[in-house]
C-alpha cells in the first residue's frame, strides 16, 4: 500500500511543495500475490520497479495538476504581508458599504487576465503599508466575484475606485492607475475633526468634557496634515484633536515644545502630559493614542 503526503505553502510570491511517499505493509503482514512475488507471507522491503514506476508516473501527473491549479488560483494580493483586504460578497458590505458614513474606501477591481493589475497590485500593496488606516483599502477578483463587479457596474479592468464619505458619489481613476494619482485624488475627501487651538481657546478646549483626553499637534506648517485628519476620524468621540501653530509662543512655551511636528496627549485631570516619540506614521501613532482612548 502506498500513500502520498503533499504539503504546499505560498510565501513571498513563491510556491513551496513537500512530497512524501509512505509504503506500508499489508494488514497482518500479508501481501497480495503480486506484491509478495512468490515469497508467501514474508514482507519484502524491495519495491517492484514496474509498480513503482506506475505509481510515480501517476503521482507526477497528480502533483503537476495541483501545482498548476495553485498557480492559476493564486491571488494578486497577500493580506499576510500587506494591508489590502481581499473582498468578496461575504465581506463587501462590512468593508465597503458600512464605513462610508465617515471613511474613504479605495477598491481595486481586477481580473486574472488583466495584465496592468499585476503591476498596480504590487505598487498598491507597498503603498498600503503607510496608508492603511488613512483609507480603507480593498481588492476584488471579478473572475471569482463577478456579481459584485456587475452590481458596481465595473466594465473595464483594472478599475481603481474611490468611495468618499456619503453623500459624495464614488469615482474611478482615469488612465493607468498609480498610487501617486490615487493619493492626489483621494486625500481631499478625508474628513477632519481637528480644531485650531490658540491661546484664546486653549483652556476651553482642554476643559471641555474632562474625561476625554486631548491630542495636540504642534506644527510649523500650514493646513492640517492628512494623517492627523485621519486619526481624528478614527478616534471620533474618544479623543479630541487640536492643532497648534508654532506662532502660538505662549502655548509652545507652556508645553516646552523644542521641535516640530510634536504630538502631545493632555488630560484635564492630570498635570503630566504624554509626548509621542515615534515615527510620524499612521499605524504607530494610532497604537500610541489607542491606549488613551481606552482609558
Tab-separated table of C-alpha atoms in Angstrom:
chain	number	residue	atom	x	y	z
A	1	UNK	CA	0.000	0.000	0.000
A	2	UNK	CA	1.318	3.429	-0.928
A	3	UNK	CA	0.185	6.814	0.368
A	4	UNK	CA	1.173	10.332	-0.604
A	5	UNK	CA	1.532	13.331	1.703
A	6	UNK	CA	1.563	16.669	-0.094
A	7	UNK	CA	2.375	19.931	1.755
A	8	UNK	CA	2.020	23.253	-0.075
A	9	UNK	CA	2.927	26.735	1.190
A	10	UNK	CA	2.634	30.021	-0.690
A	11	UNK	CA	5.053	32.666	0.557
A	12	UNK	CA	6.619	35.785	-0.977
A	13	UNK	CA	5.017	35.008	-4.351
A	14	UNK	CA	6.663	31.539	-4.371
A	15	UNK	CA	5.016	28.137	-4.003
A	16	UNK	CA	6.825	25.589	-1.831
A	17	UNK	CA	5.863	21.914	-2.028
A	18	UNK	CA	6.944	18.913	0.060
A	19	UNK	CA	6.004	15.482	-1.266
A	20	UNK	CA	6.343	12.363	0.907
A	21	UNK	CA	5.706	8.759	-0.169
A	22	UNK	CA	4.828	6.187	2.500
A	23	UNK	CA	4.990	2.434	1.839
A	24	UNK	CA	3.038	0.275	4.278
A	25	UNK	CA	2.975	-3.438	4.950
A	26	UNK	CA	-0.384	-5.036	4.271
A	27	UNK	CA	-2.599	-5.942	7.205
A	28	UNK	CA	-1.116	-8.663	9.499
A	29	UNK	CA	1.990	-8.745	7.352
A	30	UNK	CA	0.144	-10.462	4.467
A	31	UNK	CA	0.851	-9.134	0.987
A	32	UNK	CA	-1.092	-9.991	-2.129
A	33	UNK	CA	0.288	-12.321	-4.785
A	34	UNK	CA	1.700	-9.585	-6.987
A	35	UNK	CA	3.370	-7.743	-4.120
A	36	UNK	CA	4.836	-10.851	-2.439
A	37	UNK	CA	6.150	-12.167	-5.758
A	38	UNK	CA	6.029	-15.762	-4.592
A	39	UNK	CA	7.554	-15.266	-1.171
A	40	UNK	CA	4.475	-16.133	0.824
A	41	UNK	CA	3.836	-14.009	3.900
A	42	UNK	CA	7.304	-12.514	4.045
A	43	UNK	CA	7.291	-8.731	3.881
A	44	UNK	CA	9.809	-7.632	1.285
A	45	UNK	CA	11.497	-4.269	1.559
A	46	UNK	CA	12.299	-4.129	-2.157
A	47	UNK	CA	9.779	-2.319	-4.319
A	48	UNK	CA	8.694	-3.625	-7.668
A	49	UNK	CA	10.169	-1.418	-10.423
A	50	UNK	CA	7.144	-1.819	-12.626
A	51	UNK	CA	4.552	-0.986	-9.992
A	52	UNK	CA	6.612	1.884	-8.531
A	53	UNK	CA	7.081	3.474	-11.937
A	54	UNK	CA	3.346	3.349	-12.492
A	55	UNK	CA	2.692	4.913	-9.106
A	56	UNK	CA	5.278	7.647	-9.587
A	57	UNK	CA	4.043	8.442	-13.082
A	58	UNK	CA	0.517	8.875	-11.800
A	59	UNK	CA	1.774	10.893	-8.850
A	60	UNK	CA	3.722	13.221	-11.140
A	61	UNK	CA	0.587	13.958	-13.098
A	62	UNK	CA	-1.373	14.456	-9.886
A	63	UNK	CA	1.218	16.809	-8.329
A	64	UNK	CA	1.606	18.806	-11.535
A	65	UNK	CA	-2.156	19.271	-11.742
A	66	UNK	CA	-2.282	20.580	-8.171
A	67	UNK	CA	0.695	22.848	-8.783
A	68	UNK	CA	-0.891	24.281	-11.931
A	69	UNK	CA	-4.203	24.912	-10.216
A	70	UNK	CA	-2.463	26.711	-7.359
A	71	UNK	CA	-0.558	28.960	-9.722
A	72	UNK	CA	-3.706	29.872	-11.629
A	73	UNK	CA	-5.755	30.377	-8.466
A	74	UNK	CA	-3.182	32.443	-6.575
A	75	UNK	CA	-4.468	35.883	-5.679
A	76	UNK	CA	-2.644	39.047	-6.672
A	77	UNK	CA	-2.814	40.157	-3.046
A	78	UNK	CA	-1.064	38.917	0.075
A	79	UNK	CA	-3.065	40.005	3.157
A	80	UNK	CA	-0.500	38.378	5.447
A	81	UNK	CA	2.198	40.883	4.423
A	82	UNK	CA	0.236	43.927	3.346
A	83	UNK	CA	-2.895	45.825	4.348
A	84	UNK	CA	-5.189	45.460	1.361
A	85	UNK	CA	-8.277	43.428	2.283
A	86	UNK	CA	-9.335	40.747	-0.250
A	87	UNK	CA	-13.011	41.424	-0.926
A	88	UNK	CA	-15.897	39.119	-1.811
A	89	UNK	CA	-19.654	39.071	-1.450
A	90	UNK	CA	-19.110	37.801	2.108
A	91	UNK	CA	-17.364	40.948	3.401
A	92	UNK	CA	-18.245	43.588	0.782
A	93	UNK	CA	-20.907	45.368	2.842
A	94	UNK	CA	-18.808	45.304	6.020
A	95	UNK	CA	-15.634	46.687	4.413
A	96	UNK	CA	-17.020	48.997	1.711
A	97	UNK	CA	-20.658	49.959	2.327
A	98	UNK	CA	-20.991	50.427	6.096
A	99	UNK	CA	-17.811	52.513	6.695
A	100	UNK	CA	-18.831	55.125	4.091
A	101	UNK	CA	-20.507	57.297	6.698
A	102	UNK	CA	-17.103	58.827	7.543
A	103	UNK	CA	-14.302	56.919	5.763
A	104	UNK	CA	-12.685	56.973	2.333
A	105	UNK	CA	-12.606	53.476	0.798
A	106	UNK	CA	-10.414	52.538	-2.161
A	107	UNK	CA	-11.081	49.359	-4.149
A	108	UNK	CA	-9.061	47.734	-6.929
A	109	UNK	CA	-11.289	45.722	-9.293
A	110	UNK	CA	-9.259	43.256	-11.369
A	111	UNK	CA	-9.248	40.047	-13.406
A	112	UNK	CA	-6.523	37.420	-13.718
A	113	UNK	CA	-6.309	38.184	-17.438
A	114	UNK	CA	-5.740	41.864	-16.719
A	115	UNK	CA	-2.009	42.457	-17.231
A	116	UNK	CA	-1.944	46.023	-15.840
A	117	UNK	CA	-3.222	44.836	-12.468
A	118	UNK	CA	-0.101	42.743	-11.890
A	119	UNK	CA	1.985	45.917	-11.778
A	120	UNK	CA	-0.532	48.042	-9.871
A	121	UNK	CA	-1.233	45.362	-7.234
A	122	UNK	CA	2.373	45.318	-6.076
A	123	UNK	CA	2.540	49.119	-6.014
A	124	UNK	CA	-0.803	49.315	-4.183
A	125	UNK	CA	0.300	46.795	-1.550
A	126	UNK	CA	3.553	48.627	-0.834
A	127	UNK	CA	1.626	51.916	-0.628
A	128	UNK	CA	-0.815	50.298	1.810
A	129	UNK	CA	1.871	49.884	4.480
A	130	UNK	CA	1.827	53.619	5.283
A	131	UNK	CA	-1.680	54.482	4.086
A	132	UNK	CA	-3.945	51.783	5.518
A	133	UNK	CA	-5.876	53.491	8.294
A	134	UNK	CA	-5.908	56.784	6.468
A	135	UNK	CA	-8.037	54.941	3.909
A	136	UNK	CA	-9.872	51.614	3.947
A	137	UNK	CA	-8.223	49.514	1.223
A	138	UNK	CA	-9.594	46.506	-0.648
A	139	UNK	CA	-9.277	44.489	-3.850
A	140	UNK	CA	-11.722	42.154	-5.567
A	141	UNK	CA	-11.176	39.486	-8.215
A	142	UNK	CA	-14.013	39.932	-10.702
A	143	UNK	CA	-13.412	36.478	-12.180
A	144	UNK	CA	-14.484	34.986	-8.851
A	145	UNK	CA	-16.973	37.554	-7.551
A	146	UNK	CA	-18.470	38.803	-10.785
A	147	UNK	CA	-21.831	39.516	-9.106
A	148	UNK	CA	-20.319	42.343	-7.054
A	149	UNK	CA	-18.464	43.755	-10.050
A	150	UNK	CA	-21.618	43.679	-12.180
A	151	UNK	CA	-23.622	45.311	-9.402
A	152	UNK	CA	-20.985	48.049	-9.154
A	153	UNK	CA	-21.118	48.451	-12.972
A	154	UNK	CA	-17.400	47.833	-13.426
A	155	UNK	CA	-16.762	47.329	-17.136
A	156	UNK	CA	-13.017	47.809	-17.613
A	157	UNK	CA	-10.007	46.327	-15.889
A	158	UNK	CA	-8.240	47.406	-13.928
A	159	UNK	CA	-10.646	49.812	-12.267
A	160	UNK	CA	-9.479	51.675	-9.177
A	161	UNK	CA	-12.475	53.245	-7.483
A	162	UNK	CA	-12.588	55.785	-4.674
A	163	UNK	CA	-15.650	55.766	-2.394
A	164	UNK	CA	-15.693	59.083	-0.448
A	165	UNK	CA	-17.882	59.527	2.632
A	166	UNK	CA	-21.568	59.713	1.771
A	167	UNK	CA	-23.320	61.514	0.171
A	168	UNK	CA	-20.383	62.218	-2.180
A	169	UNK	CA	-20.585	59.809	-5.163
A	170	UNK	CA	-17.783	57.392	-5.965
A	171	UNK	CA	-15.405	57.969	-8.881
A	172	UNK	CA	-12.819	55.974	-10.842
A	173	UNK	CA	-9.221	56.912	-11.536
A	174	UNK	CA	-8.698	57.715	-15.190
A	175	UNK	CA	-5.981	56.150	-17.324
A	176	UNK	CA	-3.387	53.718	-15.980
A	177	UNK	CA	-3.706	53.749	-12.171
A	178	UNK	CA	-0.794	54.849	-9.973
A	179	UNK	CA	-0.577	55.386	-6.220
A	180	UNK	CA	0.648	58.938	-6.833
A	181	UNK	CA	-2.549	59.799	-8.666
A	182	UNK	CA	-4.542	57.883	-6.066
A	183	UNK	CA	-3.142	59.970	-3.205
A	184	UNK	CA	-3.839	63.186	-5.090
A	185	UNK	CA	-7.434	62.194	-5.865
A	186	UNK	CA	-8.469	60.553	-2.577
A	187	UNK	CA	-6.771	62.667	0.086
A	188	UNK	CA	-9.082	65.657	-0.372
A	189	UNK	CA	-12.039	63.561	0.855
A	190	UNK	CA	-10.534	62.549	4.198
A	191	UNK	CA	-12.654	64.307	6.812
A	192	UNK	CA	-11.335	66.222	9.811
A	193	UNK	CA	-12.411	66.656	13.426
A	194	UNK	CA	-9.365	68.806	14.225
A	195	UNK	CA	-9.851	72.158	15.989
A	196	UNK	CA	-7.499	75.117	15.594
A	197	UNK	CA	-6.169	75.767	19.113
A	198	UNK	CA	-4.658	79.087	20.205
A	199	UNK	CA	-4.062	80.973	23.419
A	200	UNK	CA	-7.622	82.335	23.369
A	201	UNK	CA	-9.475	78.987	23.241
A	202	UNK	CA	-6.880	76.599	24.717
A	203	UNK	CA	-8.299	76.410	28.251
A	204	UNK	CA	-11.840	75.859	26.951
A	205	UNK	CA	-10.634	73.119	24.617
A	206	UNK	CA	-8.791	71.270	27.388
A	207	UNK	CA	-11.595	71.574	29.976
A	208	UNK	CA	-14.416	70.543	27.606
A	209	UNK	CA	-15.572	67.041	28.565
A	210	UNK	CA	-12.748	66.443	31.076
A	211	UNK	CA	-12.937	62.660	30.786
A	212	UNK	CA	-11.938	62.791	27.108
A	213	UNK	CA	-8.144	63.124	26.519
A	214	UNK	CA	-6.997	65.891	24.161
A	215	UNK	CA	-4.382	65.386	21.432
A	216	UNK	CA	-2.355	68.441	20.423
A	217	UNK	CA	-0.264	68.612	17.262
A	218	UNK	CA	2.368	71.368	17.264
A	219	UNK	CA	3.433	72.209	13.731
A	220	UNK	CA	5.306	74.770	11.644
A	221	UNK	CA	3.244	74.035	8.526
A	222	UNK	CA	0.008	75.485	7.229
A	223	UNK	CA	-3.157	73.434	6.946
A	224	UNK	CA	-3.945	70.169	8.720
A	225	UNK	CA	-1.858	67.109	7.819
A	226	UNK	CA	-3.697	64.247	6.129
A	227	UNK	CA	-2.501	61.785	8.755
A	228	UNK	CA	-3.805	63.909	11.646
A	229	UNK	CA	-7.167	64.369	9.945
A	230	UNK	CA	-7.493	60.610	9.514
A	231	UNK	CA	-6.570	59.968	13.148
A	232	UNK	CA	-9.226	62.422	14.312
A	233	UNK	CA	-11.830	60.434	12.356
A	234	UNK	CA	-10.597	57.090	13.688
A	235	UNK	CA	-10.894	58.256	17.310
A	236	UNK	CA	-14.067	60.284	16.873
A	237	UNK	CA	-15.813	60.634	20.248
A	238	UNK	CA	-12.903	59.007	22.121
A	239	UNK	CA	-10.219	61.678	21.735
A	240	UNK	CA	-10.375	65.386	20.850
A	241	UNK	CA	-7.799	66.690	18.377
A	242	UNK	CA	-6.343	70.190	18.222
A	243	UNK	CA	-3.607	71.756	16.095
A	244	UNK	CA	-1.281	74.461	17.427
A	245	UNK	CA	0.889	76.630	15.172
A	246	UNK	CA	4.477	77.432	16.083
A	247	UNK	CA	3.493	81.120	16.150
A	248	UNK	CA	1.487	80.484	19.345
A	249	UNK	CA	4.505	81.223	21.539
A	250	UNK	CA	2.687	81.080	24.881
A	251	UNK	CA	1.467	77.523	24.169
A	252	UNK	CA	4.804	76.464	22.696
A	253	UNK	CA	6.479	77.590	25.928
A	254	UNK	CA	3.773	76.092	28.136
A	255	UNK	CA	4.277	72.615	26.645
A	256	UNK	CA	8.066	73.074	26.220
A	257	UNK	CA	7.987	72.251	22.528
A	258	UNK	CA	11.503	72.244	21.042
A	259	UNK	CA	10.949	70.546	17.685
A	260	UNK	CA	8.211	70.040	15.115
A	261	UNK	CA	5.983	68.220	14.495
A	262	UNK	CA	5.227	67.143	18.049
A	263	UNK	CA	2.165	65.260	19.345
A	264	UNK	CA	1.187	65.641	23.000
A	265	UNK	CA	-1.689	63.979	24.875
A	266	UNK	CA	-3.257	66.105	27.606
A	267	UNK	CA	-5.729	65.061	30.290
A	268	UNK	CA	-7.638	67.752	32.162
A	269	UNK	CA	-7.356	65.788	35.415
A	270	UNK	CA	-3.563	65.349	35.201
A	271	UNK	CA	-0.705	67.843	35.236
A	272	UNK	CA	1.669	65.471	33.444
A	273	UNK	CA	1.441	65.338	29.665
A	274	UNK	CA	2.455	62.460	27.386
A	275	UNK	CA	4.592	63.109	24.306
A	276	UNK	CA	4.731	60.807	21.294
A	277	UNK	CA	8.329	59.999	20.319
A	278	UNK	CA	7.969	57.538	17.437
A	279	UNK	CA	7.765	57.741	13.657
A	280	UNK	CA	5.275	60.130	12.086
A	281	UNK	CA	3.237	57.336	10.512
A	282	UNK	CA	-0.384	56.348	10.972
A	283	UNK	CA	0.000	52.885	12.478
A	284	UNK	CA	2.478	53.643	15.314
A	285	UNK	CA	0.688	56.883	16.223
A	286	UNK	CA	-2.654	55.065	16.208
A	287	UNK	CA	-1.273	52.416	18.584
A	288	UNK	CA	0.098	55.130	20.893
A	289	UNK	CA	-3.189	57.043	21.018
A	290	UNK	CA	-5.303	53.916	21.330
A	291	UNK	CA	-4.001	53.413	24.880
A	292	UNK	CA	-5.516	56.748	25.942
A	293	UNK	CA	-8.767	56.201	24.058
A	294	UNK	CA	-9.423	53.052	26.076
A	295	UNK	CA	-8.515	54.547	29.454
